[in-house]
Short mmCIF file of C-alpha atoms in Angstrom, two decimals:
data_model
loop_
_atom_site.label_atom_id
_atom_site.label_comp_id
_atom_site.label_asym_id
_atom_site.label_seq_id
_atom_site.Cartn_x
_atom_site.Cartn_y
_atom_site.Cartn_z
CA MET A 1 151.22 130.71 221.70
CA ASN A 2 152.56 129.79 218.28
CA PHE A 3 150.92 126.44 217.61
CA ILE A 4 152.08 126.27 213.96
CA THR A 5 155.72 125.96 214.98
CA GLY A 6 154.82 123.59 217.78
CA ARG A 7 155.75 125.88 220.68
CA HIS A 8 153.70 125.08 223.73
CA LEU A 9 153.71 125.33 227.52
CA SER A 10 155.14 122.44 229.45
CA ARG A 11 152.80 120.60 231.79
CA ARG A 12 155.42 121.30 234.44
CA THR A 13 155.23 125.10 234.05
CA PHE A 14 155.19 127.05 237.34
CA LEU A 15 154.64 130.72 238.05
CA LYS A 16 157.22 132.00 240.52
CA GLY A 17 157.81 135.13 242.55
CA ALA A 18 159.47 136.00 245.89
CA GLY A 19 159.68 132.36 246.90
CA ALA A 20 156.14 131.46 245.87
CA SER A 21 155.48 128.78 243.28
CA VAL A 22 152.10 128.21 241.62
CA GLY A 23 151.51 125.19 239.41
CA LEU A 24 149.12 125.44 236.48
CA PRO A 25 146.12 123.35 235.45
CA LEU A 26 146.13 121.60 232.10
CA LEU A 27 145.65 124.27 229.40
CA GLU A 28 145.12 124.01 225.66
CA ALA A 29 148.44 125.80 225.21
CA MET A 30 150.12 122.76 226.72
CA VAL A 31 149.03 120.60 223.77
CA PRO A 32 151.84 120.13 221.23
CA ALA A 33 151.15 121.31 217.70
CA GLY A 34 149.26 118.78 215.61
CA LYS A 35 148.20 116.65 218.57
CA PRO A 36 144.45 116.37 219.27
CA TRP A 37 143.35 118.01 222.51
CA SER A 38 141.54 114.84 223.59
CA ASP A 39 144.71 112.75 223.17
CA ALA A 40 146.89 115.22 225.04
CA ALA A 41 144.38 115.55 227.87
CA GLN A 42 144.04 111.81 228.31
CA SER A 43 146.30 110.98 231.22
CA GLN A 44 148.79 108.15 231.13
CA PHE A 45 148.19 107.83 234.87
CA THR A 46 145.26 107.67 237.25
CA ARG A 47 145.20 109.78 240.38
CA LEU A 48 144.58 107.95 243.66
CA VAL A 49 142.91 109.37 246.77
CA CYS A 50 142.55 107.16 249.87
CA VAL A 51 140.18 108.19 252.67
CA GLU A 52 139.95 106.23 255.92
CA GLU A 53 136.87 106.18 258.13
CA SER A 54 137.38 105.14 261.73
CA MET A 55 135.36 102.66 263.79
CA GLY A 56 133.49 100.79 261.07
CA CYS A 57 129.79 101.33 260.48
CA ALA A 58 126.32 100.32 261.62
CA GLY A 59 126.03 98.08 258.57
CA GLY A 60 128.88 95.96 259.95
CA ASN A 61 126.52 94.70 262.64
CA ASP A 62 124.43 91.59 261.77
CA TRP A 63 121.15 93.41 262.25
CA GLY A 64 122.44 96.50 260.43
CA ASP A 65 123.50 94.35 257.48
CA GLU A 66 120.00 92.85 257.31
CA GLN A 67 118.61 96.41 257.21
CA ASN A 68 120.98 97.27 254.33
CA LEU A 69 122.50 100.15 256.26
CA PHE A 70 125.66 99.87 254.15
CA ALA A 71 125.35 97.02 251.64
CA PRO A 72 122.33 97.25 249.33
CA ALA A 73 119.96 94.27 249.24
CA THR A 74 120.95 93.30 245.70
CA ALA A 75 124.22 93.01 243.85
CA GLY A 76 124.77 94.38 240.36
CA ARG A 77 123.70 97.62 238.73
CA ASP A 78 120.08 97.94 239.84
CA PHE A 79 120.73 98.23 243.56
CA GLU A 80 118.52 100.41 245.73
CA LEU A 81 119.82 102.81 248.35
CA ARG A 82 117.11 102.82 250.99
CA ALA A 83 116.27 105.93 252.98
CA GLU A 84 118.29 104.67 255.96
CA SER A 85 121.34 103.70 253.89
CA GLN A 86 124.64 105.24 254.92
CA LEU A 87 125.27 105.76 251.19
CA LYS A 88 122.06 107.71 250.57
CA PRO A 89 123.79 111.16 250.59
CA LEU A 90 125.91 109.99 247.64
CA GLU A 91 123.02 108.77 245.48
CA ALA A 92 123.42 111.67 243.05
CA TYR A 93 126.86 110.24 242.24
CA ARG A 94 125.88 106.57 241.91
CA ASP A 95 127.32 106.47 238.39
CA TYR A 96 130.69 106.96 240.09
CA LEU A 97 130.12 104.49 242.95
CA THR A 98 131.47 100.94 243.12
CA ILE A 99 130.24 99.52 246.43
CA VAL A 100 132.21 96.53 247.70
CA SER A 101 130.62 94.88 250.72
CA ASN A 102 131.44 91.96 253.01
CA THR A 103 135.26 91.98 252.88
CA ASP A 104 137.51 91.38 255.89
CA VAL A 105 140.61 93.10 257.26
CA ARG A 106 141.98 90.24 259.35
CA MET A 107 145.46 91.70 259.62
CA ALA A 108 143.95 94.13 262.17
CA GLU A 109 142.82 91.27 264.39
CA PRO A 110 144.83 90.17 267.48
CA TYR A 111 147.30 87.41 266.77
CA ARG A 112 148.51 86.89 270.34
CA ALA A 113 146.90 87.16 273.78
CA GLU A 114 148.83 90.40 274.47
CA GLU A 115 147.22 92.02 271.42
CA ILE A 116 143.62 91.46 272.53
CA GLY A 117 141.90 94.79 273.10
CA GLY A 118 144.27 96.82 270.92
CA ASP A 119 142.04 96.94 267.83
CA HIS A 120 141.66 100.72 267.89
CA ASP A 121 145.44 101.10 268.14
CA ARG A 122 146.17 98.87 265.12
CA SER A 123 143.39 99.63 262.67
CA THR A 124 144.51 102.77 260.85
CA ALA A 125 147.95 101.40 259.99
CA VAL A 126 146.44 98.21 258.59
CA PHE A 127 143.91 99.82 256.23
CA LEU A 128 146.23 100.59 253.29
CA THR A 129 148.97 98.08 254.13
CA GLN A 130 146.82 95.04 254.94
CA ALA A 131 149.75 93.99 257.14
CA HIS A 132 149.86 93.11 260.83
CA PRO A 133 151.68 95.63 263.07
CA LEU A 134 154.61 94.71 265.27
CA GLN A 135 153.53 95.30 268.86
CA THR A 136 156.16 97.53 270.43
CA GLN A 137 156.38 101.11 271.68
CA ALA A 138 160.05 101.40 270.73
CA ASP A 139 159.90 100.65 267.02
CA VAL A 140 157.54 100.06 264.11
CA TYR A 141 157.30 97.34 261.52
CA LEU A 142 154.36 96.93 259.21
CA GLY A 143 154.28 97.01 255.40
CA LYS A 144 154.30 99.39 252.46
CA SER A 145 150.92 101.03 251.83
CA LEU A 146 149.25 100.83 248.44
CA ASP A 147 149.22 104.62 248.04
CA GLN A 148 153.02 104.57 248.18
CA VAL A 149 153.16 101.76 245.64
CA HIS A 150 151.19 104.05 243.33
CA ALA A 151 153.34 107.08 244.19
CA ASP A 152 156.53 105.19 243.42
CA ARG A 153 155.31 104.46 239.91
CA PHE A 154 153.27 107.51 238.95
CA GLY A 155 154.19 110.29 241.38
CA GLN A 156 157.91 110.77 240.95
CA ASP A 157 157.71 113.55 238.36
CA THR A 158 155.35 115.71 240.42
CA ALA A 159 156.29 118.32 243.01
CA LEU A 160 154.91 116.07 245.75
CA PRO A 161 155.04 112.32 245.07
CA SER A 162 152.28 112.00 247.66
CA LEU A 163 150.34 114.20 250.06
CA GLU A 164 149.28 113.05 253.54
CA ILE A 165 146.61 115.04 255.38
CA THR A 166 144.27 114.65 258.35
CA THR A 167 141.64 116.50 260.35
CA GLU A 168 142.87 115.09 263.65
CA GLN A 169 145.57 115.90 266.19
CA MET A 170 148.72 113.91 265.43
CA ASP A 171 150.40 114.21 268.83
CA ARG A 172 148.73 111.61 271.06
CA GLY A 173 150.18 112.98 274.28
CA GLY A 174 151.53 110.36 276.67
CA GLY A 175 151.78 107.53 274.18
CA CYS A 176 149.35 104.92 272.89
CA ALA A 177 147.79 101.89 274.50
CA TYR A 178 148.45 98.15 274.44
CA ASN A 179 152.17 98.70 273.88
CA TYR A 180 151.65 99.93 270.32
CA HIS A 181 153.68 102.74 268.77
CA CYS A 182 151.50 105.82 268.14
CA ALA A 183 152.43 105.77 264.46
CA TYR A 184 150.06 102.84 264.03
CA THR A 185 147.18 104.93 265.39
CA THR A 186 147.87 108.08 263.40
CA THR A 187 149.42 107.04 260.10
CA LEU A 188 147.77 105.78 256.91
CA ALA A 189 150.72 106.08 254.52
CA TRP A 190 153.82 103.89 254.91
CA ALA A 191 156.76 104.35 252.54
CA SER A 192 158.29 101.15 253.90
CA PRO A 193 157.63 98.79 256.83
CA THR A 194 159.65 101.10 259.07
CA GLN A 195 158.82 104.51 257.57
CA PRO A 196 155.42 106.02 258.43
CA LEU A 197 154.58 109.28 256.66
CA PRO A 198 153.04 111.80 259.10
CA ALA A 199 149.95 113.69 257.96
CA ILE A 200 149.37 117.45 258.04
CA ARG A 201 146.40 118.80 259.97
CA GLU A 202 146.53 122.57 259.44
CA PRO A 203 145.10 123.90 256.13
CA ARG A 204 147.69 126.72 256.09
CA ARG A 205 150.57 124.23 256.17
CA VAL A 206 149.03 122.18 253.37
CA PHE A 207 148.51 125.35 251.31
CA GLU A 208 152.13 126.41 251.78
CA GLN A 209 153.43 122.94 250.95
CA LEU A 210 151.43 122.89 247.72
CA PHE A 211 152.23 126.39 246.56
CA GLY A 212 155.65 127.07 248.05
CA ALA A 213 154.32 130.21 249.69
CA GLY A 214 157.67 131.70 250.65
CA ASP A 215 161.24 130.41 250.92
CA SER A 216 161.29 130.73 254.70
CA PRO A 217 159.05 131.39 257.70
CA ALA A 218 160.23 135.00 257.54
CA ASP A 219 159.03 135.34 253.92
CA ARG A 220 155.64 133.92 254.86
CA ALA A 221 155.38 136.19 257.89
CA VAL A 222 156.05 139.27 255.73
CA ARG A 223 153.39 138.26 253.25
CA LEU A 224 150.81 137.63 255.97
CA ARG A 225 151.71 140.86 257.81
CA ASN A 226 151.21 142.85 254.61
CA SER A 227 147.96 141.00 253.85
CA GLN A 228 149.37 139.90 250.53
CA SER A 229 147.83 137.00 248.70
CA LEU A 230 150.06 134.29 247.32
CA LEU A 231 148.89 135.35 243.86
CA ASP A 232 150.15 138.89 244.45
CA TRP A 233 153.68 137.46 244.53
CA VAL A 234 153.35 135.93 241.08
CA LEU A 235 151.11 138.61 239.56
CA VAL A 236 153.64 139.83 236.98
CA GLU A 237 154.25 136.33 235.60
CA LEU A 238 150.54 135.59 235.70
CA ASN A 239 149.67 138.65 233.62
CA ASP A 240 152.52 137.97 231.18
CA LEU A 241 151.31 134.42 230.69
CA LYS A 242 147.69 135.43 230.13
CA ARG A 243 148.75 137.70 227.24
CA GLU A 244 150.12 134.64 225.42
CA LEU A 245 147.04 132.47 225.93
CA GLY A 246 143.86 132.05 223.97
CA ALA A 247 140.46 133.09 225.33
CA LEU A 248 139.53 129.67 226.74
CA ASP A 249 142.87 129.27 228.47
CA ARG A 250 142.64 132.77 229.96
CA GLN A 251 139.22 131.91 231.34
CA ALA A 252 140.45 128.61 232.78
CA LEU A 253 143.47 130.32 234.36
CA ASP A 254 141.29 133.08 235.84
CA GLN A 255 138.97 130.48 237.40
CA TYR A 256 141.89 128.55 238.83
CA ALA A 257 143.46 131.71 240.29
CA THR A 258 140.11 132.71 241.77
CA HIS A 259 139.84 129.34 243.50
CA ILE A 260 143.33 129.71 244.98
CA ARG A 261 142.62 133.24 246.21
CA GLU A 262 139.26 132.25 247.69
CA LEU A 263 140.75 129.27 249.50
CA GLU A 264 143.54 131.42 250.90
CA ARG A 265 140.95 133.97 252.06
CA ARG A 266 138.94 131.27 253.87
CA ILE A 267 142.06 130.01 255.64
CA GLU A 268 142.84 133.57 256.76
CA LEU A 269 139.29 134.05 258.06
CA VAL A 270 139.57 130.91 260.19
CA GLU A 271 142.91 132.07 261.61
CA ALA A 272 141.58 135.56 262.34
CA GLN A 273 138.42 134.26 264.02
CA ASN A 274 140.32 131.81 266.19
CA SER A 275 142.87 134.45 267.20
CA SER A 276 140.26 137.04 268.13
CA GLY A 277 140.02 136.01 271.78
CA GLU A 278 136.46 134.73 271.46
CA GLU A 279 135.69 131.43 273.15
CA ARG A 280 136.41 128.43 270.93
CA GLN A 281 134.77 125.02 270.71
CA MET A 282 138.25 123.48 270.49
CA PRO A 283 140.47 125.74 272.63
CA GLU A 284 143.37 123.26 272.46
CA ALA A 285 143.54 123.35 268.64
CA PRO A 286 145.91 125.67 266.70
CA SER A 287 144.34 128.86 265.36
CA GLY A 288 144.36 127.53 261.80
CA ILE A 289 142.04 124.61 262.63
CA PRO A 290 138.31 125.34 262.13
CA ASP A 291 136.20 124.54 265.18
CA ARG A 292 133.62 122.79 263.01
CA TRP A 293 134.82 119.44 261.63
CA GLU A 294 132.68 120.01 258.56
CA ASP A 295 134.45 123.30 257.73
CA HIS A 296 137.80 121.61 258.21
CA MET A 297 136.77 118.80 255.85
CA GLN A 298 135.74 121.24 253.12
CA LEU A 299 139.00 123.18 253.32
CA MET A 300 140.95 119.94 253.05
CA PHE A 301 138.84 118.77 250.11
CA ASP A 302 139.37 122.07 248.29
CA LEU A 303 143.12 121.81 248.81
CA GLN A 304 143.07 118.30 247.36
CA VAL A 305 141.18 119.41 244.25
CA LEU A 306 143.67 122.22 243.57
CA ALA A 307 146.63 119.88 244.13
CA LEU A 308 145.24 117.32 241.68
CA GLN A 309 144.15 119.94 239.16
CA ALA A 310 147.65 121.45 238.96
CA ASP A 311 149.26 117.98 238.97
CA LEU A 312 151.23 118.94 242.07
CA THR A 313 150.54 115.44 243.34
CA ARG A 314 148.73 112.36 242.06
CA VAL A 315 148.45 110.45 245.33
CA ILE A 316 146.67 111.61 248.51
CA THR A 317 145.82 109.94 251.81
CA PHE A 318 143.23 111.57 254.05
CA LYS A 319 142.52 110.49 257.63
CA THR A 320 139.20 112.03 258.67
CA GLY A 321 138.95 110.75 262.25
CA PHE A 322 140.60 108.82 265.06
CA ASP A 323 139.46 105.62 266.68
CA LEU A 324 138.18 106.25 270.22
CA GLN A 325 137.33 109.87 269.41
CA ASN A 326 134.47 111.34 271.40
CA SER A 327 133.60 114.14 269.00
CA THR A 328 129.95 115.02 268.49
CA PHE A 329 128.29 116.12 265.27
CA PRO A 330 125.25 118.23 266.18
CA ASP A 331 124.21 118.68 262.55
CA SER A 332 123.91 114.91 262.13
CA GLY A 333 120.71 114.70 264.17
CA THR A 334 122.16 113.20 267.35
CA SER A 335 124.19 114.63 270.19
CA LYS A 336 125.75 111.29 271.08
CA SER A 337 129.53 111.10 270.75
CA PHE A 338 131.04 109.06 267.92
CA HIS A 339 132.80 106.44 270.04
CA ALA A 340 129.95 106.05 272.52
CA ALA A 341 127.50 105.55 269.66
CA SER A 342 129.72 102.88 268.12
CA HIS A 343 129.15 100.67 271.19
CA HIS A 344 125.48 100.19 270.44
CA GLY A 345 125.07 96.88 272.26
CA ASN A 346 123.20 95.41 269.26
CA VAL A 347 120.12 97.37 270.31
CA PRO A 348 118.34 98.35 267.05
CA SER A 349 117.55 101.91 268.16
CA ALA A 350 121.18 102.43 269.20
CA VAL A 351 122.45 100.89 265.95
CA MET A 352 120.32 103.39 264.05
CA GLU A 353 121.69 106.26 266.14
CA PHE A 354 125.22 105.19 265.20
CA ASN A 355 124.08 104.96 261.58
CA VAL A 356 122.97 108.60 261.74
CA ILE A 357 126.56 109.61 262.51
CA ASN A 358 127.96 107.26 259.85
CA THR A 359 125.63 108.73 257.24
CA TYR A 360 126.49 112.29 258.18
CA ARG A 361 130.23 111.70 258.08
CA LEU A 362 130.20 109.86 254.74
CA GLY A 363 127.85 112.52 253.39
CA GLN A 364 130.72 115.02 253.53
CA MET A 365 132.24 113.15 250.58
CA ALA A 366 129.47 114.58 248.39
CA TYR A 367 131.19 117.98 248.59
CA PHE A 368 134.43 116.47 247.30
CA LEU A 369 132.74 114.47 244.54
CA GLU A 370 130.90 117.55 243.31
CA LYS A 371 134.12 119.60 243.21
CA MET A 372 135.94 116.81 241.37
CA LYS A 373 133.08 116.36 238.91
CA ASN A 374 132.98 120.08 238.12
CA THR A 375 136.75 120.37 237.60
CA VAL A 376 137.32 119.58 233.94
CA GLU A 377 140.64 118.56 232.44
CA GLY A 378 140.51 118.25 228.68
CA GLU A 379 137.30 116.44 227.82
CA ALA A 380 136.76 114.73 231.17
CA SER A 381 136.47 115.67 234.83
CA LEU A 382 138.92 114.93 237.61
CA LEU A 383 136.34 112.50 238.96
CA ASP A 384 136.50 110.58 235.68
CA LYS A 385 140.29 110.42 235.96
CA THR A 386 140.64 109.53 239.64
CA ALA A 387 140.20 106.45 241.82
CA ILE A 388 138.97 107.27 245.32
CA ILE A 389 139.13 104.59 248.01
CA TRP A 390 136.91 105.19 251.05
CA GLY A 391 136.61 102.58 253.75
CA SER A 392 137.27 101.38 257.25
CA PRO A 393 139.49 98.57 258.59
CA MET A 394 136.87 97.86 261.26
CA GLY A 395 133.52 96.16 260.72
CA ASP A 396 131.24 96.05 263.76
CA PRO A 397 132.81 98.43 266.32
CA ASN A 398 130.55 97.12 269.06
CA LEU A 399 132.57 93.89 268.88
CA HIS A 400 135.84 95.54 267.76
CA ASN A 401 135.89 93.09 264.87
CA HIS A 402 137.31 93.43 261.37
CA ARG A 403 134.83 91.37 259.37
CA ARG A 404 132.29 92.78 256.92
CA CYS A 405 134.20 96.06 256.66
CA PRO A 406 132.77 98.90 254.55
CA LEU A 407 134.58 99.69 251.30
CA LEU A 408 133.59 102.14 248.60
CA LEU A 409 135.44 102.92 245.36
CA MET A 410 134.56 106.21 243.70
CA GLY A 411 135.40 107.82 240.37
CA HIS A 412 135.92 106.20 236.99
CA ALA A 413 139.71 105.97 237.22
CA ASN A 414 140.22 106.59 233.48
CA GLY A 415 137.78 103.78 232.71
CA ALA A 416 139.15 101.29 235.25
CA LEU A 417 135.96 101.53 237.35
CA GLU A 418 132.46 101.21 235.88
CA GLY A 419 130.50 102.85 238.67
CA ASN A 420 126.81 102.28 239.43
CA LEU A 421 127.72 98.86 240.82
CA HIS A 422 127.36 96.86 244.04
CA LEU A 423 129.66 93.87 244.47
CA ARG A 424 129.11 91.62 247.49
CA ALA A 425 132.10 89.46 248.32
CA PRO A 426 131.78 85.83 249.44
CA LYS A 427 132.18 85.38 253.19
CA GLY A 428 135.83 85.42 254.25
CA THR A 429 137.12 87.48 251.31
CA PRO A 430 140.10 89.65 252.30
CA MET A 431 139.80 93.35 251.45
CA ALA A 432 143.34 92.93 250.12
CA ASN A 433 141.91 90.95 247.18
CA VAL A 434 140.00 94.05 246.09
CA PHE A 435 143.14 96.15 246.36
CA VAL A 436 145.09 93.69 244.19
CA SER A 437 142.51 93.94 241.40
CA LEU A 438 142.17 97.71 241.71
CA MET A 439 145.92 98.30 241.54
CA GLN A 440 146.19 96.04 238.49
CA ARG A 441 143.57 98.20 236.79
CA LEU A 442 145.49 101.34 237.74
CA GLY A 443 148.58 100.22 235.88
CA HIS A 444 150.29 97.81 238.30
CA ASP A 445 149.30 94.64 236.46
CA ASP A 446 152.93 93.56 236.02
CA GLU A 447 153.86 93.91 239.70
CA MET A 448 150.73 93.55 241.84
CA ARG A 449 150.04 89.81 242.09
CA ALA A 450 149.62 89.77 245.86
CA PHE A 451 149.21 92.33 248.63
CA GLY A 452 148.97 91.87 252.38
CA ASP A 453 146.92 88.79 253.18
CA SER A 454 145.36 88.55 249.71
CA THR A 455 144.35 85.11 248.48
CA GLY A 456 143.69 86.09 244.88
CA GLU A 457 141.95 88.73 242.80
CA PHE A 458 138.44 90.16 243.16
CA PRO A 459 136.51 90.99 239.96
CA LEU A 460 135.53 94.65 239.85
CA SER A 461 132.87 94.18 237.16
CA PHE A 462 129.49 92.47 237.00
CA PRO A 463 128.48 90.24 234.08
CA VAL A 464 125.57 91.51 231.99
CA GLY A 465 122.51 89.37 232.57
CA ARG A 466 123.83 87.71 235.71
CA PRO A 467 121.10 87.19 238.32
CA VAL A 468 121.35 89.42 241.37
CA SER A 469 121.78 87.89 244.80
CA THR A 470 119.72 88.85 247.79
CA ARG A 471 120.83 86.04 250.09
CA ARG A 472 122.90 86.89 253.17
CA GLU A 473 125.47 84.28 254.13
CA PRO A 474 125.28 83.11 257.76
#
């Protein structure tokens, strides 16, 4: 690269070959001549990842809250994560954690007698919209989700304005219960009140959407039949580009290519294993779906990191489970199914058994945080430049209520989030208030004055020297 004359790679450079298209990570060669690397690497946008957990948590129960199973005992920066805390697996990343406890998602509650009992069927759709669903099988009407608000402003010059993924089956079979449209049960992202955005479950389909792995199904079939990697299709352009790059950029590009090839290899191994004729744990699932939920989660996390690293998208929603699911997680320490454990009957031993599953499931986020932290862009990591929302629209699943719902903000969001902070909301605070303040900090300060059932803003900082509170409101 000739930096003296100001020639440089565009951030939108793609390597192409035989229908494949590979985006590039931020390289030093993309910095215009005379502009400091730190300035060029500093994004004018913050990436947003939204992860929904289903069926609340053990800390949403009165007794579980007293045991600090989700919310720490103290607010502020010196909070303690006890051994039984659902957040304990993330303690190594506490500098990136902003815990927000005690907020409500009342838009998921029943408004009319006919809606009573349909909490599982409403919850997912409400999480990012904070709007109340129209109860009908024939049509949908809800609200625009906050991920799409962010995509409209910051995602329009990327290959994918937003990416919607899941680990769960999208087709619910014979319809959903309580006269609700199935889109409410399966869909996190809503482009408009009447436009749900379906999520992708199969890692192969996500991979091909990100990297344009062939112009047609026939192209992709040829590549797979010949055991060709996606990178083999763009090898000539890749080698030509590397000859023009400096040593650090060549190393960064090699690492990025290695990650793509390794991820593609892992997807192929899953497909081969599940097509071998051996008995599967999930015989009804497509061959590209790992039988272990944990393996599926890691593949999806790796795909997200690559998508963000190459700026293929800046907005992702990830649904990691379905309400009412009866999956078991043997590695968690209990063989009880997820939904059965959620109905703990307020029995302390049963609450703790549900907490074991909660802790295990949230603990999978540590894999994602580590990958994001170790992926450097300029002088900061992706975790420093990203806001991650993790939470549930349900509080205590034993009661099917939507009070005291768990909410966790992760990452530093280009300085918008401090991290190492626990904020406990006053009783009755809508979760939507938190979303208003977060979106303002992410660049929507001129448009985000209200959202859903918000009643105001919620401060996402903690005054220095302010006394911590240990009192639980009745």
